[in-house]
Coordinates of N, CA and C in Angstrom, one line a residue:
M16 N 168.1 277.6 -133.6 CA 167.8 276.4 -132.9 C 167.9 275.2 -133.8
P17 N 168.7 274.2 -133.4 CA 168.9 273.1 -134.2 C 167.7 272.2 -134.3
A18 N 167.6 271.5 -135.4 CA 166.4 270.6 -135.6 C 166.6 269.4 -134.6
T19 N 165.5 268.9 -134.1 CA 165.4 267.8 -133.2 C 165.1 266.5 -134.0
D20 N 165.3 265.4 -133.4 CA 164.9 264.1 -134.1 C 163.5 264.1 -134.5
S21 N 162.6 264.6 -133.7 CA 161.2 264.6 -134.0 C 160.8 265.5 -135.1
D22 N 161.6 266.7 -135.2 CA 161.4 267.6 -136.4 C 161.8 266.9 -137.7
I23 N 162.9 266.2 -137.7 CA 163.4 265.5 -138.9 C 162.4 264.4 -139.3
A24 N 161.9 263.6 -138.3 CA 161.0 262.6 -138.6 C 159.7 263.1 -139.2
A25 N 159.2 264.2 -138.6 CA 158.0 264.8 -139.1 C 158.1 265.3 -140.5
A26 N 159.3 265.9 -140.8 CA 159.6 266.5 -142.1 C 159.8 265.4 -143.2
S27 N 160.1 264.2 -142.8 CA 160.5 263.1 -143.8 C 159.3 262.2 -144.1
R28 N 158.1 262.5 -143.4 CA 156.9 261.6 -143.7 C 156.3 262.0 -145.0
D29 N 155.6 261.0 -145.6 CA 154.9 261.2 -146.8 C 153.8 262.2 -146.6
V30 N 153.4 262.9 -147.6 CA 152.4 263.9 -147.5 C 151.1 263.3 -148.1
V31 N 150.0 263.4 -147.4 CA 148.7 263.0 -147.9 C 147.7 264.2 -147.7
T32 N 146.7 264.2 -148.5 CA 145.8 265.3 -148.5 C 144.4 264.7 -148.3
A33 N 143.7 265.1 -147.3 CA 142.3 264.7 -147.1 C 141.4 265.8 -147.6
T34 N 140.3 265.5 -148.3 CA 139.5 266.6 -148.8 C 138.0 266.4 -148.4
W35 N 137.4 267.5 -148.5 CA 135.9 267.6 -148.3 C 135.4 268.6 -149.3
S36 N 134.4 268.3 -150.0 CA 133.8 269.2 -150.9 C 132.3 269.1 -151.0
S37 N 131.6 270.1 -151.4 CA 130.2 270.1 -151.6 C 129.8 270.9 -152.9
A38 N 129.3 270.2 -153.8 CA 128.9 270.8 -155.1 C 127.8 271.9 -154.8
T39 N 126.9 271.6 -153.8 CA 125.9 272.6 -153.5 C 126.5 273.9 -153.0
I40 N 127.4 273.8 -152.1 CA 128.1 275.0 -151.5 C 128.9 275.7 -152.5
A41 N 129.6 275.0 -153.3 CA 130.5 275.6 -154.4 C 129.6 276.3 -155.4
A42 N 128.5 275.8 -155.8 CA 127.6 276.4 -156.7 C 126.9 277.7 -156.1
R43 N 126.6 277.6 -154.9 CA 125.9 278.7 -154.2 C 126.9 279.9 -153.9
Y44 N 128.1 279.5 -153.5 CA 129.1 280.5 -153.1 C 130.4 280.3 -153.9
P45 N 130.4 280.6 -155.2 CA 131.5 280.3 -156.0 C 132.8 281.0 -155.6
S46 N 132.7 282.1 -154.9 CA 134.0 282.8 -154.5 C 134.2 282.7 -153.1
A47 N 133.7 281.7 -152.4 CA 133.9 281.5 -151.0 C 135.3 281.4 -150.5
R48 N 136.2 280.8 -151.4 CA 137.6 280.7 -151.0 C 138.4 281.7 -151.8
D49 N 137.7 282.7 -152.4 CA 138.4 283.8 -153.1 C 139.2 283.2 -154.3
G50 N 138.7 282.1 -154.9 CA 139.4 281.5 -156.0 C 140.6 280.7 -155.6
S51 N 140.9 280.6 -154.4 CA 142.1 279.9 -153.9 C 141.8 278.4 -153.8
L52 N 142.7 277.6 -154.4 CA 142.5 276.1 -154.3 C 143.5 275.5 -153.3
D53 N 144.2 276.4 -152.6 CA 145.2 275.9 -151.6 C 144.4 275.2 -150.4
P54 N 144.8 274.1 -150.0 CA 144.1 273.4 -148.9 C 144.4 274.1 -147.5
A55 N 143.6 273.9 -146.6 CA 143.8 274.4 -145.2 C 144.9 273.5 -144.6
A56 N 145.8 274.1 -144.0 CA 146.9 273.3 -143.4 C 146.5 272.6 -142.2
G57 N 147.0 271.4 -142.0 CA 146.7 270.6 -140.8 C 147.7 269.5 -140.8
Y58 N 148.1 269.0 -139.6 CA 149.1 268.0 -139.5 C 148.6 266.9 -138.6
F59 N 148.5 265.7 -139.2 CA 148.0 264.6 -138.5 C 148.9 263.4 -138.7
D60 N 148.8 262.4 -137.8 CA 149.7 261.2 -137.9 C 149.1 260.2 -138.9
S61 N 147.8 260.3 -139.1 CA 147.1 259.3 -140.0 C 146.2 260.0 -141.0
L62 N 146.0 259.3 -142.1 CA 145.0 259.9 -143.1 C 143.6 259.8 -142.5
T63 N 143.3 258.8 -141.7 CA 142.0 258.7 -141.1 C 141.7 259.9 -140.2
D64 N 142.7 260.3 -139.4 CA 142.5 261.5 -138.5 C 142.3 262.7 -139.4
A65 N 143.1 262.9 -140.4 CA 143.0 264.0 -141.3 C 141.7 264.1 -142.0
Q66 N 141.2 262.9 -142.4 CA 139.9 262.9 -143.1 C 138.7 263.2 -142.1
A67 N 138.9 262.7 -140.9 CA 137.8 263.0 -139.9 C 137.8 264.5 -139.6
M68 N 138.9 265.2 -139.5 CA 139.0 266.6 -139.3 C 138.4 267.4 -140.5
A69 N 138.8 266.9 -141.7 CA 138.3 267.6 -142.9 C 136.8 267.5 -143.0
N70 N 136.2 266.3 -142.6 CA 134.8 266.1 -142.6 C 134.1 267.0 -141.6
A71 N 134.7 267.1 -140.4 CA 134.1 268.0 -139.3 C 134.2 269.4 -139.7
R72 N 135.3 269.8 -140.3 CA 135.3 271.2 -140.8 C 134.3 271.5 -141.9
G73 N 134.2 270.5 -142.8 CA 133.2 270.6 -143.9 C 131.8 270.7 -143.4
A74 N 131.5 270.0 -142.3 CA 130.2 270.0 -141.7 C 129.9 271.5 -141.2
L75 N 130.9 272.1 -140.6 CA 130.7 273.5 -140.1 C 130.6 274.4 -141.3
I76 N 131.4 274.3 -142.3 CA 131.4 275.2 -143.4 C 130.1 275.0 -144.2
G77 N 129.7 273.8 -144.4 CA 128.6 273.4 -145.3 C 127.2 273.7 -144.7
T78 N 127.1 274.0 -143.4 CA 125.8 274.3 -142.8 C 125.4 275.7 -143.1
E79 N 124.2 275.9 -143.6 CA 123.7 277.2 -143.9 C 123.4 277.9 -142.6
R80 N 124.0 279.1 -142.4 CA 123.7 279.9 -141.2 C 123.3 281.3 -141.7
R81 N 122.5 281.9 -140.8 CA 122.1 283.3 -141.1 C 122.5 284.2 -140.0
R82 N 122.7 285.4 -140.3 CA 123.2 286.4 -139.2 C 122.3 287.6 -139.3
F83 N 121.9 288.1 -138.1 CA 121.0 289.2 -138.0 C 121.5 290.2 -136.9
A84 N 121.2 291.5 -137.0 CA 121.4 292.4 -136.0 C 120.1 292.7 -135.4
V85 N 120.0 292.6 -134.1 CA 118.7 292.7 -133.3 C 118.9 293.7 -132.2
V86 N 117.9 294.6 -132.1 CA 117.9 295.6 -131.0 C 116.8 295.3 -130.1
V87 N 117.1 295.2 -128.8 CA 116.1 295.0 -127.8 C 116.0 296.3 -127.0
E88 N 114.8 296.7 -126.9 CA 114.5 298.0 -126.2 C 114.5 297.9 -124.7
E89 N 115.5 297.3 -124.2 CA 115.8 297.3 -122.7 C 117.2 296.9 -122.5
A90 N 117.8 297.2 -121.4 CA 119.2 296.8 -121.1 C 119.1 295.4 -120.5
L91 N 119.7 294.5 -121.2 CA 119.7 293.1 -120.8 C 120.9 292.8 -119.9
A92 N 120.6 292.0 -118.8 CA 121.7 291.6 -117.9 C 122.0 290.2 -118.3
I93 N 123.1 290.0 -119.1 CA 123.4 288.6 -119.5 C 124.6 288.1 -118.7
D94 N 124.3 286.9 -118.1 CA 125.3 286.2 -117.3 C 126.0 285.1 -118.1
P95 N 127.3 285.3 -118.5 CA 128.0 284.4 -119.3 C 128.2 283.0 -118.6
T96 N 128.1 283.0 -117.3 CA 128.3 281.7 -116.6 C 127.1 280.7 -116.9
N97 N 126.0 281.2 -117.5 CA 124.9 280.4 -117.8 C 125.0 279.8 -119.2
G98 N 126.2 280.0 -119.9 CA 126.4 279.4 -121.2 C 126.3 280.5 -122.3
V99 N 126.4 280.1 -123.5 CA 126.4 281.0 -124.6 C 124.9 281.6 -124.7
P100 N 124.8 283.0 -124.7 CA 123.5 283.6 -124.8 C 122.8 283.2 -126.1
Q101 N 121.5 282.9 -126.0 CA 120.7 282.6 -127.1 C 119.5 283.5 -127.2
A102 N 119.0 283.7 -128.4 CA 117.8 284.6 -128.5 C 116.9 283.9 -129.5
R103 N 115.6 284.0 -129.2 CA 114.6 283.5 -130.2 C 114.3 284.7 -131.1
V104 N 114.5 284.5 -132.4 CA 114.3 285.6 -133.3 C 113.2 285.2 -134.3
I105 N 112.2 286.1 -134.3 CA 111.0 285.9 -135.2 C 110.9 287.1 -136.2
D106 N 111.1 286.8 -137.5 CA 111.0 287.8 -138.5 C 110.2 287.3 -139.6
I107 N 109.0 287.7 -139.8 CA 108.1 287.2 -140.8 C 108.6 287.5 -142.2
E108 N 109.2 288.7 -142.4 CA 109.7 289.1 -143.7 C 110.9 288.2 -144.2
Q109 N 111.7 287.8 -143.2 CA 112.8 286.9 -143.6 C 112.5 285.4 -143.4
A110 N 111.3 285.1 -143.1 CA 110.9 283.7 -143.0 C 111.7 283.0 -141.9
L111 N 111.9 283.7 -140.8 CA 112.7 283.3 -139.7 C 111.9 283.1 -138.4
N112 N 112.1 281.9 -137.8 CA 111.5 281.7 -136.5 C 112.5 280.6 -135.9
A113 N 113.5 281.1 -135.2 CA 114.6 280.2 -134.8 C 115.3 280.8 -133.5
T114 N 115.9 279.8 -132.8 CA 116.7 280.2 -131.6 C 118.1 280.3 -132.2
M115 N 118.8 281.5 -131.9 CA 120.1 281.8 -132.5 C 121.0 282.1 -131.4
L116 N 122.3 281.9 -131.7 CA 123.4 282.3 -130.7 C 123.7 283.7 -130.8
A117 N 124.0 284.4 -129.7 CA 124.4 285.8 -129.7 C 125.9 285.8 -129.8
A118 N 126.4 286.3 -130.9 CA 127.9 286.4 -131.2 C 128.4 287.7 -130.6
R119 N 127.6 288.7 -130.6 CA 128.1 290.0 -130.0 C 126.9 290.7 -129.3
V120 N 127.3 291.2 -128.1 CA 126.3 291.8 -127.3 C 126.8 293.2 -126.8
E121 N 126.0 294.2 -127.1 CA 126.4 295.6 -126.6 C 125.2 296.1 -125.8
V122 N 125.4 296.4 -124.6 CA 124.4 297.0 -123.7 C 124.7 298.5 -123.6
D123 N 123.6 299.3 -124.0 CA 123.7 300.7 -123.9 C 122.8 301.2 -122.7
L124 N 123.5 301.4 -121.6 CA 122.7 301.8 -120.4 C 122.1 303.2 -120.5
D125 N 122.7 304.1 -121.2 CA 122.2 305.4 -121.4 C 120.9 305.4 -122.2
Q126 N 120.8 304.6 -123.3 CA 119.6 304.5 -124.1 C 118.7 303.4 -123.6
D127 N 119.1 302.6 -122.6 CA 118.3 301.5 -122.1 C 117.9 300.5 -123.2
R128 N 118.9 300.1 -123.9 CA 118.7 299.1 -125.0 C 119.9 298.2 -125.2
T129 N 119.7 297.1 -125.8 CA 120.8 296.1 -126.0 C 120.8 295.8 -127.5
S130 N 122.0 295.8 -128.1 CA 122.2 295.4 -129.5 C 122.8 294.0 -129.5
L131 N 122.3 293.1 -130.3 CA 122.8 291.8 -130.4 C 123.1 291.4 -131.9
E132 N 124.2 290.7 -132.1 CA 124.4 290.1 -133.4 C 124.2 288.7 -133.2
V133 N 123.2 288.1 -133.8 CA 122.9 286.7 -133.6 C 123.1 285.9 -134.9
F134 N 123.5 284.6 -134.8 CA 123.6 283.8 -136.0 C 123.1 282.4 -135.6
G135 N 122.7 281.7 -136.6 CA 122.3 280.3 -136.4 C 121.6 279.8 -137.7

């Protein structure tokens, strides 16, 4: 397939890199990027847009989240049209009392129980 004018214009633009970093996250998780210093690829028309995206991505990565496996001793009927399922998880040993999002739901009708993987 031959290159189009828009392909050539995009390829001839100057390259800029927008960055986001957190010394706290880097110190806590030193191998989070597996030692790779390669930036995440993204293509924007302006440095302002690229920086806004880098900041938004950093906010997601930089937020501390916890993940738990929870077993409910009944078969839950979850209706996804009501939005993302949430669960209130209270665990004194883990110092947790929070509403968390259900990332995975497995309903076992034979055992009459539901397994949830929650994070938040």
